PDB file of C-alpha atoms in Angstrom:
ATOM      1  CA  MET A 136     -14.672 -33.784  -6.110  1.00  0.00           C
ATOM      2  CA  VAL A 137     -11.656 -33.576  -4.061  1.00  0.00           C
ATOM      3  CA  MET A 138     -11.883 -32.643  -0.546  1.00  0.00           C
ATOM      4  CA  ILE A 139      -9.388 -30.687   1.708  1.00  0.00           C
ATOM      5  CA  LEU A 140     -10.145 -30.481   5.442  1.00  0.00           C
ATOM      6  CA  GLY A 141     -13.724 -30.926   4.710  1.00  0.00           C
ATOM      7  CA  LYS A 142     -13.936 -28.076   1.903  1.00  0.00           C
ATOM      8  CA  PRO A 143     -14.187 -28.382  -1.642  1.00  0.00           C
ATOM      9  CA  ALA A 144     -10.342 -28.082  -3.236  1.00  0.00           C
ATOM     10  CA  PRO A 145     -11.690 -25.190  -5.716  1.00  0.00           C
ATOM     11  CA  LEU A 146     -13.307 -23.236  -2.760  1.00  0.00           C
ATOM     12  CA  LEU A 147      -9.808 -23.907  -0.776  1.00  0.00           C
ATOM     13  CA  PHE A 148      -7.646 -22.718  -3.573  1.00  0.00           C
ATOM     14  CA  GLY A 149      -9.857 -19.960  -5.101  1.00  0.00           C
ATOM     15  CA  GLN A 150     -10.115 -18.126  -1.332  1.00  0.00           C
ATOM     16  CA  LEU A 151      -6.261 -18.674  -1.111  1.00  0.00           C
ATOM     17  CA  LEU A 152      -5.963 -17.026  -4.297  1.00  0.00           C
ATOM     18  CA  LEU A 153      -8.231 -14.266  -3.446  1.00  0.00           C
ATOM     19  CA  GLY A 154      -5.726 -13.850   0.085  1.00  0.00           C
ATOM     20  CA  ILE A 155      -2.833 -13.759  -1.545  1.00  0.00           C
ATOM     21  CA  ILE A 156      -4.151 -10.694  -3.958  1.00  0.00           C
ATOM     22  CA  ASN A 157      -5.373  -8.777  -1.184  1.00  0.00           C
ATOM     23  CA  GLY A 158      -2.383  -9.402   0.439  1.00  0.00           C
ATOM     24  CA  SER A 159      -0.229  -8.132  -2.313  1.00  0.00           C
ATOM     25  CA  PHE A 160      -1.967  -5.175  -1.755  1.00  0.00           C
ATOM     26  CA  TYR A 161      -1.767  -5.172   1.893  1.00  0.00           C
ATOM     27  CA  ALA A 162       1.941  -5.285   1.509  1.00  0.00           C
ATOM     28  CA  MET A 163       2.537  -2.963  -0.989  1.00  0.00           C
ATOM     29  CA  LEU A 164       0.485  -0.251   1.087  1.00  0.00           C
ATOM     30  CA  SER A 165       1.975  -1.055   4.466  1.00  0.00           C
ATOM     31  CA  MET A 166       5.527  -1.204   2.657  1.00  0.00           C
ATOM     32  CA  GLY A 167       4.941   2.466   1.711  1.00  0.00           C
ATOM     33  CA  LEU A 168       3.791   3.676   4.977  1.00  0.00           C
ATOM     34  CA  ALA A 169       6.425   1.702   7.104  1.00  0.00           C
ATOM     35  CA  ILE A 170       8.912   3.872   4.679  1.00  0.00           C
ATOM     36  CA  ILE A 171       7.326   7.046   5.565  1.00  0.00           C
ATOM     37  CA  PHE A 172       7.177   6.074   9.394  1.00  0.00           C
ATOM     38  CA  GLY A 173      10.370   4.364   9.452  1.00  0.00           C
ATOM     39  CA  LEU A 174      12.432   7.239   7.660  1.00  0.00           C
ATOM     40  CA  LEU A 175      10.462  10.730   8.442  1.00  0.00           C
ATOM     41  CA  LYS A 176       8.118   9.462  11.405  1.00  0.00           C
ATOM     42  CA  ILE A 177       5.153  10.747   9.962  1.00  0.00           C
ATOM     43  CA  ILE A 178       1.914   8.683  10.672  1.00  0.00           C
ATOM     44  CA  ASN A 179       0.583   9.099   7.051  1.00  0.00           C
ATOM     45  CA  PHE A 180      -2.966   8.424   7.466  1.00  0.00           C
ATOM     46  CA  ALA A 181      -3.639  10.051   4.172  1.00  0.00           C
ATOM     47  CA  HIS A 182      -1.615   6.752   2.208  1.00  0.00           C
ATOM     48  CA  GLY A 183      -5.227   4.961   1.757  1.00  0.00           C
ATOM     49  CA  ALA A 184      -6.268   8.556  -0.046  1.00  0.00           C
ATOM     50  CA  MET A 185      -3.270   8.398  -2.068  1.00  0.00           C
ATOM     51  CA  PHE A 186      -4.115   4.782  -3.437  1.00  0.00           C
ATOM     52  CA  MET A 187      -7.523   5.817  -4.288  1.00  0.00           C
ATOM     53  CA  VAL A 188      -6.182   9.212  -6.175  1.00  0.00           C
ATOM     54  CA  GLY A 189      -3.592   6.405  -8.147  1.00  0.00           C
ATOM     55  CA  ALA A 190      -6.625   4.797  -9.176  1.00  0.00           C
ATOM     56  CA  PHE A 191      -8.737   7.817 -10.493  1.00  0.00           C
ATOM     57  CA  VAL A 192      -5.520   9.169 -12.103  1.00  0.00           C
ATOM     58  CA  THR A 193      -5.315   6.102 -14.100  1.00  0.00           C
ATOM     59  CA  TRP A 194      -9.030   6.433 -15.133  1.00  0.00           C
ATOM     60  CA  GLY A 195      -8.886  10.064 -16.041  1.00  0.00           C
ATOM     61  CA  LEU A 196      -5.658   9.511 -17.676  1.00  0.00           C
ATOM     62  CA  PHE A 197      -7.749   7.187 -19.981  1.00  0.00           C
ATOM     63  CA  THR A 198     -10.808   8.673 -20.224  1.00  0.00           C
ATOM     64  CA  TYR A 199      -9.541  11.916 -21.149  1.00  0.00           C
ATOM     65  CA  LEU A 200      -5.993  11.387 -22.471  1.00  0.00           C
ATOM     66  CA  GLY A 201      -6.257   7.490 -24.287  1.00  0.00           C
ATOM     67  CA  VAL A 202      -3.450   6.597 -22.216  1.00  0.00           C
ATOM     68  CA  GLY A 203      -3.536   2.750 -21.425  1.00  0.00           C
ATOM     69  CA  PHE A 204      -3.044   0.815 -18.355  1.00  0.00           C
ATOM     70  CA  TRP A 205       0.794   0.094 -19.273  1.00  0.00           C
ATOM     71  CA  ALA A 206       1.519   3.490 -19.560  1.00  0.00           C
ATOM     72  CA  ALA A 207      -0.734   4.413 -16.487  1.00  0.00           C
ATOM     73  CA  LEU A 208       1.771   2.506 -14.598  1.00  0.00           C
ATOM     74  CA  ILE A 209       4.657   4.623 -15.033  1.00  0.00           C
ATOM     75  CA  CYS A 210       2.531   8.121 -15.183  1.00  0.00           C
ATOM     76  CA  ALA A 211       0.034   7.863 -12.627  1.00  0.00           C
ATOM     77  CA  PRO A 212       2.798   7.116  -9.776  1.00  0.00           C
ATOM     78  CA  VAL A 213       4.641  10.221 -10.954  1.00  0.00           C
ATOM     79  CA  ILE A 214       1.930  12.577 -11.073  1.00  0.00           C
ATOM     80  CA  VAL A 215       0.637  11.238  -7.775  1.00  0.00           C
ATOM     81  CA  GLY A 216       4.300  11.382  -6.460  1.00  0.00           C
ATOM     82  CA  ALA A 217       4.732  15.061  -7.468  1.00  0.00           C
ATOM     83  CA  PHE A 218       1.357  15.917  -6.022  1.00  0.00           C
ATOM     84  CA  GLY A 219       2.770  13.769  -2.579  1.00  0.00           C
ATOM     85  CA  LEU A 220       5.840  16.335  -2.775  1.00  0.00           C
ATOM     86  CA  LEU A 221       3.730  19.448  -2.724  1.00  0.00           C
ATOM     87  CA  LEU A 222       1.981  18.133   0.090  1.00  0.00           C
ATOM     88  CA  GLU A 223       5.320  17.590   2.012  1.00  0.00           C
ATOM     89  CA  ARG A 224       6.387  21.121   0.996  1.00  0.00           C
ATOM     90  CA  ALA A 225       3.370  22.931   2.211  1.00  0.00           C
ATOM     91  CA  PHE A 226       2.176  20.809   4.769  1.00  0.00           C
ATOM     92  CA  ILE A 227       4.271  18.031   5.977  1.00  0.00           C
ATOM     93  CA  ARG A 228       7.672  19.993   6.417  1.00  0.00           C
ATOM     94  CA  PRO A 229       6.605  22.400   9.033  1.00  0.00           C
ATOM     95  CA  ILE A 230       5.505  20.018  11.593  1.00  0.00           C
ATOM     96  CA  TYR A 231       8.754  17.386  11.527  1.00  0.00           C
ATOM     97  CA  LYS A 232       9.940  18.638  14.683  1.00  0.00           C
ATOM     98  CA  LEU A 233       6.163  18.353  16.253  1.00  0.00           C
ATOM     99  CA  ASP A 234       4.698  15.391  18.218  1.00  0.00           C
ATOM    100  CA  ILE A 235       3.767  12.524  15.751  1.00  0.00           C
ATOM    101  CA  LEU A 236       0.129  12.934  17.036  1.00  0.00           C
ATOM    102  CA  TYR A 237       0.415  16.429  14.886  1.00  0.00           C
ATOM    103  CA  GLY A 238       1.264  14.422  11.430  1.00  0.00           C
ATOM    104  CA  LEU A 239      -1.235  11.849  12.086  1.00  0.00           C
ATOM    105  CA  LEU A 240      -4.313  14.344  12.966  1.00  0.00           C
ATOM    106  CA  LEU A 241      -3.065  16.544   9.687  1.00  0.00           C
ATOM    107  CA  THR A 242      -2.836  13.784   7.128  1.00  0.00           C
ATOM    108  CA  PHE A 243      -6.297  12.286   8.700  1.00  0.00           C
ATOM    109  CA  GLY A 244      -7.445  15.774   7.669  1.00  0.00           C
ATOM    110  CA  MET A 245      -5.769  15.533   4.254  1.00  0.00           C
ATOM    111  CA  ALA A 246      -7.095  12.096   3.580  1.00  0.00           C
ATOM    112  CA  GLN A 247     -11.363  13.547   4.474  1.00  0.00           C
ATOM    113  CA  VAL A 248     -10.700  16.483   2.124  1.00  0.00           C
ATOM    114  CA  LEU A 249      -9.213  14.255  -0.737  1.00  0.00           C
ATOM    115  CA  GLN A 250     -12.180  11.755  -0.438  1.00  0.00           C
ATOM    116  CA  GLY A 251     -14.611  14.234  -0.082  1.00  0.00           C
ATOM    117  CA  LEU A 252     -13.667  16.499  -3.407  1.00  0.00           C
ATOM    118  CA  ALA A 253     -13.405  12.693  -5.232  1.00  0.00           C
ATOM    119  CA  THR A 254     -17.245  11.693  -3.822  1.00  0.00           C
ATOM    120  CA  ASN A 255     -18.459  15.657  -4.947  1.00  0.00           C
ATOM    121  CA  TYR A 256     -16.961  14.682  -8.734  1.00  0.00           C
ATOM    122  CA  PHE A 257     -17.245  11.075  -9.082  1.00  0.00           C
ATOM    123  CA  GLY A 258     -20.314  10.363  -6.790  1.00  0.00           C
ATOM    124  CA  SER A 259     -19.928   7.739  -3.891  1.00  0.00           C
ATOM    125  CA  SER A 260     -20.159   4.841  -7.036  1.00  0.00           C
ATOM    126  CA  GLY A 261     -17.491   5.687  -8.638  1.00  0.00           C
ATOM    127  CA  VAL A 262     -16.314   4.554 -12.332  1.00  0.00           C
ATOM    128  CA  SER A 263     -14.830   1.447 -13.728  1.00  0.00           C
ATOM    129  CA  TYR A 264     -11.993   0.450 -15.368  1.00  0.00           C
ATOM    130  CA  ASP A 265     -11.264  -2.811 -17.352  1.00  0.00           C
ATOM    131  CA  ALA A 266      -7.659  -4.990 -17.383  1.00  0.00           C
ATOM    132  CA  PRO A 267      -5.634  -4.586 -20.724  1.00  0.00           C
ATOM    133  CA  PRO A 268      -6.608  -7.164 -23.299  1.00  0.00           C
ATOM    134  CA  ALA A 269      -3.724  -8.646 -23.005  1.00  0.00           C
ATOM    135  CA  LEU A 270      -4.195  -9.347 -19.117  1.00  0.00           C
ATOM    136  CA  SER A 271      -7.730 -10.633 -19.864  1.00  0.00           C
ATOM    137  CA  GLY A 272      -9.246 -14.420 -19.839  1.00  0.00           C
ATOM    138  CA  VAL A 273      -8.156 -16.782 -17.269  1.00  0.00           C
ATOM    139  CA  LEU A 274      -5.131 -19.854 -17.113  1.00  0.00           C
ATOM    140  CA  ASN A 275      -6.253 -23.672 -16.378  1.00  0.00           C
ATOM    141  CA  LEU A 276      -4.015 -24.763 -13.394  1.00  0.00           C
ATOM    142  CA  GLY A 277      -5.344 -28.123 -13.641  1.00  0.00           C
ATOM    143  CA  PHE A 278      -6.850 -27.733  -9.783  1.00  0.00           C
ATOM    144  CA  MET A 279      -8.359 -24.377 -10.564  1.00  0.00           C
ATOM    145  CA  TYR A 280      -8.992 -21.507 -12.738  1.00  0.00           C
ATOM    146  CA  LEU A 281      -6.523 -18.440 -12.565  1.00  0.00           C
ATOM    147  CA  PRO A 282      -7.760 -14.919 -14.193  1.00  0.00           C
ATOM    148  CA  VAL A 283      -4.657 -13.759 -15.723  1.00  0.00           C
ATOM    149  CA  TYR A 284      -4.735 -10.333 -14.749  1.00  0.00           C
ATOM    150  CA  ARG A 285      -4.787 -11.554 -10.884  1.00  0.00           C
ATOM    151  CA  GLY A 286      -1.799 -13.432 -11.223  1.00  0.00           C
ATOM    152  CA  PHE A 287      -0.434 -10.424 -13.118  1.00  0.00           C
ATOM    153  CA  VAL A 288      -0.994  -8.070  -9.716  1.00  0.00           C
ATOM    154  CA  VAL A 289       0.381 -11.316  -7.662  1.00  0.00           C
ATOM    155  CA  ILE A 290       3.677 -11.450  -9.758  1.00  0.00           C
ATOM    156  CA  ALA A 291       4.163  -7.265  -9.937  1.00  0.00           C
ATOM    157  CA  ALA A 292       3.595  -6.645  -6.243  1.00  0.00           C
ATOM    158  CA  ILE A 293       6.249  -9.260  -5.508  1.00  0.00           C
ATOM    159  CA  ILE A 294       8.912  -7.617  -7.515  1.00  0.00           C
ATOM    160  CA  ILE A 295       7.716  -4.272  -6.586  1.00  0.00           C
ATOM    161  CA  CYS A 296       8.089  -5.089  -2.825  1.00  0.00           C
ATOM    162  CA  ALA A 297      11.276  -6.871  -3.325  1.00  0.00           C
ATOM    163  CA  VAL A 298      13.086  -3.876  -5.110  1.00  0.00           C
ATOM    164  CA  THR A 299      11.817  -1.392  -3.130  1.00  0.00           C
ATOM    165  CA  TRP A 300      13.419  -3.320   0.207  1.00  0.00           C
ATOM    166  CA  PHE A 301      16.464  -3.919  -1.763  1.00  0.00           C
ATOM    167  CA  ALA A 302      16.817  -0.220  -2.746  1.00  0.00           C
ATOM    168  CA  VAL A 303      16.259   0.790   0.870  1.00  0.00           C
ATOM    169  CA  GLU A 304      17.887  -1.777   2.967  1.00  0.00           C
ATOM    170  CA  LYS A 305      20.666  -2.995   0.612  1.00  0.00           C
ATOM    171  CA  THR A 306      22.086   0.128  -1.564  1.00  0.00           C
ATOM    172  CA  LYS A 307      24.169   3.155  -0.707  1.00  0.00           C
ATOM    173  CA  LEU A 308      21.014   5.348  -1.261  1.00  0.00           C
ATOM    174  CA  GLY A 309      19.282   3.509   1.513  1.00  0.00           C
ATOM    175  CA  ALA A 310      21.908   4.089   3.835  1.00  0.00           C
ATOM    176  CA  LEU A 311      22.352   7.787   2.920  1.00  0.00           C
ATOM    177  CA  LEU A 312      18.180   8.135   3.565  1.00  0.00           C
ATOM    178  CA  ARG A 313      18.675   6.426   7.059  1.00  0.00           C
ATOM    179  CA  ALA A 314      21.799   8.474   7.966  1.00  0.00           C
ATOM    180  CA  ALA A 315      19.764  11.677   6.678  1.00  0.00           C
ATOM    181  CA  THR A 316      16.917  11.131   9.228  1.00  0.00           C
ATOM    182  CA  GLU A 317      19.220  10.006  11.820  1.00  0.00           C
ATOM    183  CA  ASN A 318      21.440  12.147  11.866  1.00  0.00           C
ATOM    184  CA  PRO A 319      20.424  15.169   9.411  1.00  0.00           C
ATOM    185  CA  SER A 320      23.104  18.224  10.265  1.00  0.00           C
ATOM    186  CA  LEU A 321      25.957  15.550   9.931  1.00  0.00           C
ATOM    187  CA  VAL A 322      24.946  14.204   6.836  1.00  0.00           C
ATOM    188  CA  GLN A 323      24.158  17.732   5.761  1.00  0.00           C
ATOM    189  CA  SER A 324      27.935  18.836   6.516  1.00  0.00           C
ATOM    190  CA  PHE A 325      29.119  16.669   3.496  1.00  0.00           C
ATOM    191  CA  GLY A 326      26.792  18.273   1.162  1.00  0.00           C
ATOM    192  CA  VAL A 327      24.379  16.545   0.916  1.00  0.00           C
ATOM    193  CA  ASN A 328      20.608  18.260   0.320  1.00  0.00           C
ATOM    194  CA  VAL A 329      18.933  16.881   3.664  1.00  0.00           C
ATOM    195  CA  PRO A 330      15.331  18.420   3.019  1.00  0.00           C
ATOM    196  CA  ARG A 331      15.259  17.424  -0.799  1.00  0.00           C
ATOM    197  CA  LEU A 332      16.310  13.941   0.370  1.00  0.00           C
ATOM    198  CA  ILE A 333      13.424  13.823   2.820  1.00  0.00           C
ATOM    199  CA  ALA A 334      10.869  15.141   0.460  1.00  0.00           C
ATOM    200  CA  LEU A 335      11.793  12.675  -2.092  1.00  0.00           C
ATOM    201  CA  THR A 336      11.136   9.765   0.412  1.00  0.00           C
ATOM    202  CA  PHE A 337       7.668  11.232   1.153  1.00  0.00           C
ATOM    203  CA  GLY A 338       7.117  11.422  -2.746  1.00  0.00           C
ATOM    204  CA  GLY A 339       8.404   7.818  -3.321  1.00  0.00           C
ATOM    205  CA  GLY A 340       6.157   6.485  -0.383  1.00  0.00           C
ATOM    206  CA  VAL A 341       3.289   8.110  -1.982  1.00  0.00           C
ATOM    207  CA  ALA A 342       3.777   7.020  -5.252  1.00  0.00           C
ATOM    208  CA  LEU A 343       4.067   3.322  -3.799  1.00  0.00           C
ATOM    209  CA  ALA A 344       0.364   3.689  -3.024  1.00  0.00           C
ATOM    210  CA  ALA A 345      -0.328   5.522  -6.175  1.00  0.00           C
ATOM    211  CA  LEU A 346       1.127   2.468  -8.157  1.00  0.00           C
ATOM    212  CA  ALA A 347      -0.693  -0.099  -6.140  1.00  0.00           C
ATOM    213  CA  GLY A 348      -4.088   1.766  -7.013  1.00  0.00           C
ATOM    214  CA  VAL A 349      -3.170   1.501 -10.360  1.00  0.00           C
ATOM    215  CA  LEU A 350      -2.837  -2.267 -10.014  1.00  0.00           C
ATOM    216  CA  ALA A 351      -6.127  -1.905  -8.251  1.00  0.00           C
ATOM    217  CA  ALA A 352      -8.216  -0.109 -11.194  1.00  0.00           C
ATOM    218  CA  PRO A 353      -9.280  -3.312 -13.240  1.00  0.00           C
ATOM    219  CA  LEU A 354     -10.097  -5.650  -9.913  1.00  0.00           C
ATOM    220  CA  TYR A 355     -12.285  -3.166  -8.072  1.00  0.00           C
ATOM    221  CA  SER A 356     -14.481  -0.406  -8.689  1.00  0.00           C
ATOM    222  CA  VAL A 357     -12.677   3.061  -8.517  1.00  0.00           C
ATOM    223  CA  ASN A 358     -14.493   4.697  -5.844  1.00  0.00           C
ATOM    224  CA  PRO A 359     -13.769   7.551  -3.374  1.00  0.00           C
ATOM    225  CA  ALA A 360     -13.976   5.358  -0.265  1.00  0.00           C
ATOM    226  CA  MET A 361     -11.492   2.692  -1.851  1.00  0.00           C
ATOM    227  CA  GLY A 362      -8.635   3.778   0.023  1.00  0.00           C
ATOM    228  CA  SER A 363     -10.530   4.279   3.202  1.00  0.00           C
ATOM    229  CA  ASP A 364     -11.879   0.912   2.850  1.00  0.00           C
ATOM    230  CA  LEU A 365      -8.259  -0.877   3.106  1.00  0.00           C
ATOM    231  CA  ILE A 366      -6.443   1.937   5.550  1.00  0.00           C
ATOM    232  CA  ASP A 367      -7.326   0.344   8.868  1.00  0.00           C
ATOM    233  CA  THR A 368      -6.430  -3.434   7.786  1.00  0.00           C
ATOM    234  CA  VAL A 369      -3.480  -1.526   6.186  1.00  0.00           C
ATOM    235  CA  PHE A 370      -2.424  -0.102   9.658  1.00  0.00           C
ATOM    236  CA  ALA A 371      -2.748  -3.144  11.431  1.00  0.00           C
ATOM    237  CA  VAL A 372      -0.496  -4.821   9.091  1.00  0.00           C
ATOM    238  CA  VAL A 373       2.390  -2.433   9.646  1.00  0.00           C
ATOM    239  CA  VAL A 374       1.337  -2.322  13.520  1.00  0.00           C
ATOM    240  CA  ILE A 375       1.985  -6.396  13.407  1.00  0.00           C
ATOM    241  CA  GLY A 376       4.730  -6.266  11.213  1.00  0.00           C
ATOM    242  CA  GLY A 377       6.458  -3.809  13.639  1.00  0.00           C
ATOM    243  CA  MET A 378       6.431   0.361  12.992  1.00  0.00           C
ATOM    244  CA  GLY A 379       9.152   1.279  10.314  1.00  0.00           C
ATOM    245  CA  SER A 380       9.893  -2.518   9.281  1.00  0.00           C
ATOM    246  CA  ILE A 381       9.721  -2.303   5.693  1.00  0.00           C
ATOM    247  CA  GLY A 382      10.779  -6.187   5.504  1.00  0.00           C
ATOM    248  CA  GLY A 383       8.188  -7.153   8.257  1.00  0.00           C
ATOM    249  CA  ALA A 384       5.339  -5.178   6.138  1.00  0.00           C
ATOM    250  CA  ILE A 385       5.665  -7.109   3.061  1.00  0.00           C
ATOM    251  CA  LEU A 386       6.096 -10.548   5.147  1.00  0.00           C
ATOM    252  CA  THR A 387       2.990  -9.432   7.349  1.00  0.00           C
ATOM    253  CA  GLY A 388       1.012  -8.073   4.415  1.00  0.00           C
ATOM    254  CA  PHE A 389       0.938 -11.278   2.335  1.00  0.00           C
ATOM    255  CA  GLY A 390       0.808 -13.390   5.519  1.00  0.00           C
ATOM    256  CA  LEU A 391      -2.335 -11.784   6.895  1.00  0.00           C
ATOM    257  CA  GLY A 392      -4.181 -11.899   3.198  1.00  0.00           C
ATOM    258  CA  ILE A 393      -3.930 -15.501   3.107  1.00  0.00           C
ATOM    259  CA  ILE A 394      -5.022 -15.832   6.656  1.00  0.00           C
ATOM    260  CA  GLU A 395      -8.155 -13.568   5.835  1.00  0.00           C
ATOM    261  CA  GLY A 396      -8.666 -15.928   3.179  1.00  0.00           C
ATOM    262  CA  PHE A 397      -8.538 -19.075   4.984  1.00  0.00           C
ATOM    263  CA  THR A 398     -10.446 -17.621   7.657  1.00  0.00           C
ATOM    264  CA  ASP A 399     -13.813 -16.837   5.197  1.00  0.00           C
ATOM    265  CA  VAL A 400     -13.509 -20.429   3.903  1.00  0.00           C
ATOM    266  CA  PHE A 401     -13.577 -21.802   7.611  1.00  0.00           C
ATOM    267  CA  TYR A 402     -15.365 -19.168   9.648  1.00  0.00           C
ATOM    268  CA  PRO A 403     -16.673 -16.713   7.096  1.00  0.00           C
ATOM    269  CA  PRO A 404     -18.029 -14.095  10.045  1.00  0.00           C
ATOM    270  CA  GLY A 405     -14.678 -14.139  11.646  1.00  0.00           C
ATOM    271  CA  SER A 406     -12.603 -12.406   8.322  1.00  0.00           C
ATOM    272  CA  ALA A 407     -13.608  -8.914   8.688  1.00  0.00           C
ATOM    273  CA  VAL A 408     -11.707  -8.973  12.277  1.00  0.00           C
ATOM    274  CA  VAL A 409      -9.473 -11.917  12.202  1.00  0.00           C
ATOM    275  CA  VAL A 410      -6.500  -9.227  11.236  1.00  0.00           C
ATOM    276  CA  PHE A 411      -7.252  -7.151  14.307  1.00  0.00           C
ATOM    277  CA  VAL A 412      -7.312 -10.422  16.357  1.00  0.00           C
ATOM    278  CA  VAL A 413      -3.685 -11.269  15.324  1.00  0.00           C
ATOM    279  CA  MET A 414      -2.485  -7.426  16.059  1.00  0.00           C
ATOM    280  CA  ALA A 415      -4.048  -7.723  19.420  1.00  0.00           C
ATOM    281  CA  VAL A 416      -2.427 -11.163  20.208  1.00  0.00           C
ATOM    282  CA  VAL A 417       1.049  -9.940  18.744  1.00  0.00           C
ATOM    283  CA  LEU A 418       1.183  -6.554  20.577  1.00  0.00           C
ATOM    284  CA  LEU A 419       0.086  -8.345  24.083  1.00  0.00           C
ATOM    285  CA  GLY A 420       3.344 -10.939  23.107  1.00  0.00           C
ATOM    286  CA  ARG A 421       5.467  -8.196  21.373  1.00  0.00           C
ATOM    287  CA  PRO A 422       4.400  -4.573  21.808  1.00  0.00           C
ATOM    288  CA  ALA A 423       7.208  -3.651  18.684  1.00  0.00           C
ATOM    289  CA  GLY A 424       5.790  -5.902  16.198  1.00  0.00           C
ATOM    290  CA  LEU A 425       6.977  -9.407  14.841  1.00  0.00           C
ATOM    291  CA  PHE A 426       9.899  -7.928  13.300  1.00  0.00           C
ATOM    292  CA  GLY A 427      10.217  -4.126  15.351  1.00  0.00           C
ATOM    293  CA  LYS A 428      12.940  -3.125  17.044  1.00  0.00           C
ATOM    294  CA  VAL A 429      12.716  -3.490  20.558  1.00  0.00           C
ATOM    295  CA  ALA A 430      14.022   0.059  22.068  1.00  0.00           C
TER     296      ALA A 430
END
C-alpha cells in the first residue's frame, strides 16, 4: 500500500475529500454571513437555523409535494429567502440603527425558536433524504473512490461562491448595494428604494444558507441541530477571513475544511478544536482577520 507521511494514501485522500466537502459548506454559509454583516452590520446568529430550514423545506417539498432534488435547488432557497424577507421586515429592520449587539441577541433568539419548533414537529433524530439517482454511485479515480454526489457538492459550492463573489464585488448591482449601506441618503436621492435593496440583501444571504441546506440534505441526517452544530465553526471562519470580507470567507472556509480533515488524520483529538486554535492565532497576529480591512 502506498504510504504518504506515514499514512495510507487512501486514508489521506479520503480525509482530504471530507475536508473539502466540509469546507464547501463552511464557505457557502460563511459567505452568506459575511454578506449580511458586511453590508448590513447584522451578526445573523440565525444563519445556521436557515441552513436547517432549507434542508427541511427540501425534505418537505419531496415528501408532501413530490418535488425532486433539482427543483428543490431553486424552490427551497426562494421559499426560505422569502421567509427571510418577512423576518427582516418584522424584526430586523427596526434595529438597524441600534448597537450590533441587539442584532446578535435577536437573531440568537430566532435561531432558538426555529430549532425548537423543528424539534417539536420532527423530533430530535430528524429525517433522511436520498441523493438523486443521477448523482448516486462512485467514481474510481485510481488512487481513491469518489462518491458522485460529494463531487457534485464540491463543484456546486465553487460555482455558487464564485458567482456570488463576482455579483457583489464586480458588478454595478454590488456597487449599488455597498453604496446604499454606506450612504443611504445619497443613494436614495437618486431614486433608489434603499429599504427594499437592503431587505433583498438580507433575503439573498438567507437564501444562500438555504441553498447550502438543500445540498447538505442528502449527505447528513436532516435534523433540528444540523445548523447549530455548524454555526460556531462558520462564525470562526468569518472572523478568520475578516468580518465582512466575502472573498476571505470563501477562501478561509475551504482552507479550514482541509486543515480540519488533515488534523483528523494526524491528530484526531485536535480536529474538533483546530479551527478555533487557528482563529486565536490569527486574532493575536491580525485582529481584523486575514482579509479584513484594518480600521
